[in-house]
Short mmCIF file of C-alpha atoms in Angstrom, two decimals:
data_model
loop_
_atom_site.label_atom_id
_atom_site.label_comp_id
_atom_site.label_asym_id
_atom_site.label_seq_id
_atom_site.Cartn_x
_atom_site.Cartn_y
_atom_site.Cartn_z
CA UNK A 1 -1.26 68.12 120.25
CA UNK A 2 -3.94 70.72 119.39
CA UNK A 3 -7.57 69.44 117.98
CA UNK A 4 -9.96 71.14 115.36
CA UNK A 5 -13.49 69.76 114.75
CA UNK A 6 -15.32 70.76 111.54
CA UNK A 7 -18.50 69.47 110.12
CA UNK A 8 -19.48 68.11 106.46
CA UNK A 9 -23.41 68.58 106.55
CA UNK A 10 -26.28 69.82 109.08
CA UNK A 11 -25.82 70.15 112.92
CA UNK A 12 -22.01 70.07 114.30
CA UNK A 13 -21.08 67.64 117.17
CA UNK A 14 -18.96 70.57 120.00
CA UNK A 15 -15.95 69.55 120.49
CA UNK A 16 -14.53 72.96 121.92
CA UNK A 17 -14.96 73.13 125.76
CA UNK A 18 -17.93 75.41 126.62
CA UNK A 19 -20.22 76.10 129.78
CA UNK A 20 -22.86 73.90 128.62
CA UNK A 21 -20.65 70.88 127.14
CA UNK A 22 -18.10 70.81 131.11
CA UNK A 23 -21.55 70.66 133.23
CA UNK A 24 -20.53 67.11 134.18
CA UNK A 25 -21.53 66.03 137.44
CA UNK A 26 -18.59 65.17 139.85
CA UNK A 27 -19.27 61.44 140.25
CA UNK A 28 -18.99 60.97 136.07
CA UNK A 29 -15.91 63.21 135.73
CA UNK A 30 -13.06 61.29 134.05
CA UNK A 31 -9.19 62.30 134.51
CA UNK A 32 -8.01 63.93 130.91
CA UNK A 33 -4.52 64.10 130.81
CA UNK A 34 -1.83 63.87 133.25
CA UNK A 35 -2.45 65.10 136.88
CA UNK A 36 -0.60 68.21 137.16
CA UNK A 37 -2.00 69.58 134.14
CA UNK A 38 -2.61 73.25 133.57
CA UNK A 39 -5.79 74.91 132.53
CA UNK A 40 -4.25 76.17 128.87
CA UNK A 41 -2.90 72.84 128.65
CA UNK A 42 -6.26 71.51 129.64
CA UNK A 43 -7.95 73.64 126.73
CA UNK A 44 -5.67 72.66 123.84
CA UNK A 45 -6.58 69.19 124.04
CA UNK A 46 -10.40 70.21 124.13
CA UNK A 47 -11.00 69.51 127.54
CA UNK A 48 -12.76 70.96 130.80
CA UNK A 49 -10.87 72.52 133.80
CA UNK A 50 -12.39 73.25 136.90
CA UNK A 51 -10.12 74.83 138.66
CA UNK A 52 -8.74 71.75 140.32
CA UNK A 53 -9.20 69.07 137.40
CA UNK A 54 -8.90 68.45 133.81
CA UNK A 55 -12.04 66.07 132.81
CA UNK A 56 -13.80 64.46 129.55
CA UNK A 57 -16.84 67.57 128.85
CA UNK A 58 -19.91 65.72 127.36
CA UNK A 59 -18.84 65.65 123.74
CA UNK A 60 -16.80 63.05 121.18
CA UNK A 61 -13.40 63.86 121.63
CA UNK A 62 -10.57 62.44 119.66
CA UNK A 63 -6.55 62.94 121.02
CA UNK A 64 -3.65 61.89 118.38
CA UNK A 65 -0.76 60.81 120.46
CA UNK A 66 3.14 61.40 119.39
CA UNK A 67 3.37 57.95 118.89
CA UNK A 68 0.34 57.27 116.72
CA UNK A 69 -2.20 56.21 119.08
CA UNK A 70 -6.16 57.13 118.67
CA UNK A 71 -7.58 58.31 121.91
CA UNK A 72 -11.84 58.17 121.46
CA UNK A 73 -13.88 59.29 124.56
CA UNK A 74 -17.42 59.16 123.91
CA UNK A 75 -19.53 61.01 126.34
CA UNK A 76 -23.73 59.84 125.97
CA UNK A 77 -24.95 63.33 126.29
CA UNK A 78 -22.86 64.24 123.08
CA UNK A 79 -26.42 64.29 121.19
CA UNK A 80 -29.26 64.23 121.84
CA UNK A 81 -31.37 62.00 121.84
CA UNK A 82 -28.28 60.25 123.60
CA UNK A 83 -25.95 57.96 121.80
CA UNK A 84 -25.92 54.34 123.16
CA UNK A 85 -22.53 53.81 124.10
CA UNK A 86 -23.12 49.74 123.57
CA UNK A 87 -23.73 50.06 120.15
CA UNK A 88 -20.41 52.08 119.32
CA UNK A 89 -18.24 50.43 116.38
CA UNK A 90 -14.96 51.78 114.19
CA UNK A 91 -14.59 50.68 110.66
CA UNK A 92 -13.39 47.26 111.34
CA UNK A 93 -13.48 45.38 114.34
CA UNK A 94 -10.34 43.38 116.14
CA UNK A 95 -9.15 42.86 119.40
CA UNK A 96 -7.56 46.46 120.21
CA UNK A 97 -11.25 48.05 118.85
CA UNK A 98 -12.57 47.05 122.76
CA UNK A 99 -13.77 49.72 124.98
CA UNK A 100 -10.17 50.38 127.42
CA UNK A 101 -12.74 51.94 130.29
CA UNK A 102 -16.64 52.60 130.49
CA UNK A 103 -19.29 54.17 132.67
CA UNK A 104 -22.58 55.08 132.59
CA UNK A 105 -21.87 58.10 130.96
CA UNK A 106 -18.98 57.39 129.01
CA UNK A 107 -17.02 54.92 127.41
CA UNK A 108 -12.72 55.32 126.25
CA UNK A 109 -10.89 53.71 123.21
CA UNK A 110 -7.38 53.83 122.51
CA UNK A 111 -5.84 51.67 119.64
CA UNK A 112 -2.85 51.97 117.35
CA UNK A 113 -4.13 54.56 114.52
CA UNK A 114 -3.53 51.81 112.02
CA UNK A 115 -6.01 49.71 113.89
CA UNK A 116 -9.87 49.22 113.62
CA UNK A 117 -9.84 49.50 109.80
CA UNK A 118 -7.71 52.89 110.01
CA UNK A 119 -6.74 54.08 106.13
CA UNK A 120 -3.71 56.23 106.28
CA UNK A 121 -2.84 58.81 103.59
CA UNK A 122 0.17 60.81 102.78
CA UNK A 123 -0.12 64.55 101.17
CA UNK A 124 2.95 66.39 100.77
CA UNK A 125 1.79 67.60 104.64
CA UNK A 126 2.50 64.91 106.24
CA UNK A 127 0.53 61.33 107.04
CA UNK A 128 -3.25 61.30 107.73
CA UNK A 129 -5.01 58.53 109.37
CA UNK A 130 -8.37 58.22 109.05
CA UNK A 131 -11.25 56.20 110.91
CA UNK A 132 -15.04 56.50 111.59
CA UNK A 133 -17.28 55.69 114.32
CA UNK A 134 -20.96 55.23 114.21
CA UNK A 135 -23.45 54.61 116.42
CA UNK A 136 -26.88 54.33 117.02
CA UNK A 137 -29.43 56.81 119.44
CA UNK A 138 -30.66 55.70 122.53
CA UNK A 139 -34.29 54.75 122.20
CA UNK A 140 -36.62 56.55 124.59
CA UNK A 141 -39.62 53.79 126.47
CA UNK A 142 -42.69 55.88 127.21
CA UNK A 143 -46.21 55.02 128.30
CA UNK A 144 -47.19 53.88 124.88
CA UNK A 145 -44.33 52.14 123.88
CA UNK A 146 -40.83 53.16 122.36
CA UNK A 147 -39.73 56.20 120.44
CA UNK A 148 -38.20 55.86 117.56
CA UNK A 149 -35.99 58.09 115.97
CA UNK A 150 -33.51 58.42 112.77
CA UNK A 151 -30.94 54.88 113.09
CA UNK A 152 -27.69 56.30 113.69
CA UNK A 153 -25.12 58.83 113.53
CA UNK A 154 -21.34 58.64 112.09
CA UNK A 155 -18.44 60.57 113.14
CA UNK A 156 -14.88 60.71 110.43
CA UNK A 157 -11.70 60.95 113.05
CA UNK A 158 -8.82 62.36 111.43
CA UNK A 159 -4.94 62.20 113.21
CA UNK A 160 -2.76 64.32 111.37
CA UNK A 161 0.93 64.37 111.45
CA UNK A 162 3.00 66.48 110.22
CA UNK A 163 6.76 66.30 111.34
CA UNK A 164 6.81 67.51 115.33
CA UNK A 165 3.06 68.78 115.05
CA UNK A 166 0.10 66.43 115.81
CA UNK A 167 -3.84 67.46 114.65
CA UNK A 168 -6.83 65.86 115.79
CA UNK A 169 -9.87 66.44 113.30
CA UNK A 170 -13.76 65.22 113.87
CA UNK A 171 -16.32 65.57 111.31
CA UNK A 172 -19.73 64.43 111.02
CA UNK A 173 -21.18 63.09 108.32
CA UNK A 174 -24.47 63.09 107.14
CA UNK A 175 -25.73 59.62 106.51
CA UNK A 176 -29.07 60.57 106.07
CA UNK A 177 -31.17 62.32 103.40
CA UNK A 178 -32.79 65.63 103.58
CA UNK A 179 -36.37 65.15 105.07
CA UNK A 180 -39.56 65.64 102.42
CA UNK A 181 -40.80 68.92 102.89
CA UNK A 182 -43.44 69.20 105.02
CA UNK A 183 -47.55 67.74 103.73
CA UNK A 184 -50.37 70.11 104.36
CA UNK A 185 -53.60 70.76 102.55
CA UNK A 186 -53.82 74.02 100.44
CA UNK A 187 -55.03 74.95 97.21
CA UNK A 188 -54.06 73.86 94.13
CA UNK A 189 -54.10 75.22 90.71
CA UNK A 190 -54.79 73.62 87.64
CA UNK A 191 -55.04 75.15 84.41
CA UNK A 192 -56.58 73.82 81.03
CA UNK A 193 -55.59 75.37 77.91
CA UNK A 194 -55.72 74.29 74.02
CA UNK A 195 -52.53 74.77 71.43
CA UNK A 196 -52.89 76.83 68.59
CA UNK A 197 -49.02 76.80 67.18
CA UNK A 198 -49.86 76.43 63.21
CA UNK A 199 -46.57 74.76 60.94
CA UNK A 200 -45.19 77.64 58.74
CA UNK A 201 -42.75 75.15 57.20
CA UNK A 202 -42.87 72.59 54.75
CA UNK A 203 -42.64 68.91 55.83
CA UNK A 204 -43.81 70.27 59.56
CA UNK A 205 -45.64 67.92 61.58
CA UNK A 206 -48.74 70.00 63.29
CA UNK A 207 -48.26 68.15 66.59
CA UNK A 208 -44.59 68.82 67.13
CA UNK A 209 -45.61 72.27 67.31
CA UNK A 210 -49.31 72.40 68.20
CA UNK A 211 -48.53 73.70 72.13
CA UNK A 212 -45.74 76.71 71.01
CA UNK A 213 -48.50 79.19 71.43
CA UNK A 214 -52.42 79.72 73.34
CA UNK A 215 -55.75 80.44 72.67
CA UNK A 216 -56.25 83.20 74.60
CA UNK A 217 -59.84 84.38 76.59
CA UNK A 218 -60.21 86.78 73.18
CA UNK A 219 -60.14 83.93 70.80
CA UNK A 220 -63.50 82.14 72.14
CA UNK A 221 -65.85 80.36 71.43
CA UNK A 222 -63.31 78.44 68.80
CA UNK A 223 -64.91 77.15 65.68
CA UNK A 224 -63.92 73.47 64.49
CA UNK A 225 -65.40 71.09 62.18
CA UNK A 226 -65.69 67.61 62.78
CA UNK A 227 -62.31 65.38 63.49
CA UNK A 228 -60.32 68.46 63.12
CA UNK A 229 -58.24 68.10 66.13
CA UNK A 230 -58.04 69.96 69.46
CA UNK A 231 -54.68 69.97 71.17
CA UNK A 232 -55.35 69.90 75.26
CA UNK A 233 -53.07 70.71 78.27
CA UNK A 234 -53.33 70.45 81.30
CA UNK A 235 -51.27 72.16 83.94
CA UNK A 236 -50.34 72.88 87.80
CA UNK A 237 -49.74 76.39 88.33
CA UNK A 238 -47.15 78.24 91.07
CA UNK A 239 -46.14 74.23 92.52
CA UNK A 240 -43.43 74.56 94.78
CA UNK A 241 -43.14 71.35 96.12
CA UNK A 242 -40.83 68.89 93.40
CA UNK A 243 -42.40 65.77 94.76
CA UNK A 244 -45.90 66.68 92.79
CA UNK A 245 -46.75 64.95 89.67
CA UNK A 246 -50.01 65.77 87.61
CA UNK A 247 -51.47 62.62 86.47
CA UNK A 248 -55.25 62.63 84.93
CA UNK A 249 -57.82 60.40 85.53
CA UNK A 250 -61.01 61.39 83.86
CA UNK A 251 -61.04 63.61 81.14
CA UNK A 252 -64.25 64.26 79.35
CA UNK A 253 -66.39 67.41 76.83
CA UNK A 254 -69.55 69.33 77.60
CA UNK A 255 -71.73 71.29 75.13
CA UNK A 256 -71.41 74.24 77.79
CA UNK A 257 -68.57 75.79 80.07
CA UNK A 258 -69.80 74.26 82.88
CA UNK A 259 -67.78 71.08 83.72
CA UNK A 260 -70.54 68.90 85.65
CA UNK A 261 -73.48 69.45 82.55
CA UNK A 262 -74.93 66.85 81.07
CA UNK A 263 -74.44 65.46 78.13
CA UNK A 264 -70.65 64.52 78.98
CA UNK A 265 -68.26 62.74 76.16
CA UNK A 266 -65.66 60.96 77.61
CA UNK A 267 -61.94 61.40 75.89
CA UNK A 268 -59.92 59.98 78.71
CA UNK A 269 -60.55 56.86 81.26
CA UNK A 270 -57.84 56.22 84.10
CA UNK A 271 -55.85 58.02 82.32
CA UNK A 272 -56.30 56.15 78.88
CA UNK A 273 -58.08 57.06 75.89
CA UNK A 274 -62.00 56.14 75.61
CA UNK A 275 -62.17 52.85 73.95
CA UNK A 276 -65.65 53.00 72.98
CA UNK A 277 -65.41 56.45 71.50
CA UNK A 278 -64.99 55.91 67.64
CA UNK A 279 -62.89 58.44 67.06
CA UNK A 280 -60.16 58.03 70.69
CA UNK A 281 -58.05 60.61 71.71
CA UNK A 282 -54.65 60.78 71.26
CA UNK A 283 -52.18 61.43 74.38
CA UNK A 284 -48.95 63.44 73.63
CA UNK A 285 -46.05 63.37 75.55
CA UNK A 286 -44.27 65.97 77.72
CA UNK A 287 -41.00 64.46 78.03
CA UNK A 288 -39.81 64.95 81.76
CA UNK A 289 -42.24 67.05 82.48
CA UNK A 290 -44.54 66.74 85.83
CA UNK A 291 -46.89 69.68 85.93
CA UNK A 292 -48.17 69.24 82.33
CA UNK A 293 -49.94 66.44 80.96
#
């Protein structure tokens, strides 16, 4: 039969025979197919030829047999770091799910494609049996102790059949989620600006509509009278990195644009208002909002 790999998410296991992928060493080279083989024969069922002999290259490879048999040779150099062949499983285990042949650098399984928790499917193609292997990375002992790196990997094996004609599919799947992006100090921008939107409609609360429009740098100084209310934002500017939230911890008034003069009213406290301030502020909320406050 012929095989096809494809791949669901991020980096693609090679299944198709290349340079790099055949460079196994003589001693680990394992007999694919019969003897007499020939090299195009070889290459249709995604395996090396040297010349003399058809061999396992250091990938997954899945073979579909005519009569519904699941061929899985795993070679440890498929990723890197390098799978650990002992910790290979299918989606169920029974007897037939055992290893039929290992070495150092590689281990075989054949079973019945209804076997190892196989599902099989039927599309007006023909009948798909489906399976999937995981395993875990070999974990690297240096000088200071081990290396750890992400758990595991998963493989879905596909056998196809449809009438005479036999497909072998391999995808990987991504069992992982998308790393954070990366920390790293830089500057941040914070902005703090007060609402002037003014209700133009009866029955209008002044609140709902207080932050529709600025004071701009013209509009200063701002006259109010006592307990006429201010309406405060706060804001990060140009964030590109989803994972920031703007939260405020101290919030407090000078008489003069300088932040750290003296006297200083408190409004907020840990982020609450300023319980021994007779008249307390009032906080207003942004809905889902992260960069405003």
């Amino acid at each position: 039969g012929s095989q096809k790999a494809s791949s669901q998410q991020h980096s693609k296991i090679p299944q198709n025979p290349n340079r790099s992928t055949c460079e196994v060493a003589a001693p680990y080279k394992i007999q694919c197919g019969p003897q007499d083989i020939s090299a195009s024969e070889c290459q249709a069922i995604n395996c090396c030829f040297d010349g003399q002999m058809c061999y396992y290259g250091k990938v997954v490879t899945l073979q579909c047999t005519k009569d519904a048999q699941f061929i899985v040779v795993v070679s440890r150099d498929a990723t890197l770091p390098n799978i650990d062949l002992d910790s290979i499983q299918f989606s169920a285990t029974d007897p037939s799910c055992h290893p039929v042949g290992t070495t150092s650098a590689f281990v075989i399984y054949q079973f019945p494609a209804g076997n190892c928790g196989s599902t099989m499917a039927e599309d007006e193609t023909g009948i798909i049996y489906e399976n999937r292997l995981a395993s875990s990375y070999e974990v690297a002992i240096g000088p200071y102790g081990a290396i750890t790196r992400d758990s595991q990997f998963e493989l879905m094996l596909q056998c196809k059949y449809s009438g005479s004609a036999v497909e072998a599919l391999v995808h990987e799947v991504s069992t992982l989620p998308p790393p954070p992006p990366v920390a790293a100090p830089g500057p941040l921008n914070v902005e703090l600006r007060l609402g002037n939107g003014q209700c133009t409609m009866k029955g209008c609360a002044e609140q709902d509509v207080a932050y529709t429009s600025y004071y701009m740098d013209a509009d200063y100084p701002i006259t109010k009278v006592l307990r006429d209310p201010v309406y405060v934002e706060v804001r990060m500017l140009d964030v590109t990195d989803p994972n920031l939230a703007l939260t405020l911890g101290r919030c407090w008034a000078t008489s003069s644009p300088y932040a750290q003069s003296m006297p200083q009213w408190d409004l907020l406290i840990d982020g609450c208002p300023y319980r021994d301030d007779r008249y307390t502020s009032s906080l207003v909320s942004v809905g889902q909002s992260q960069d405003v406050m």
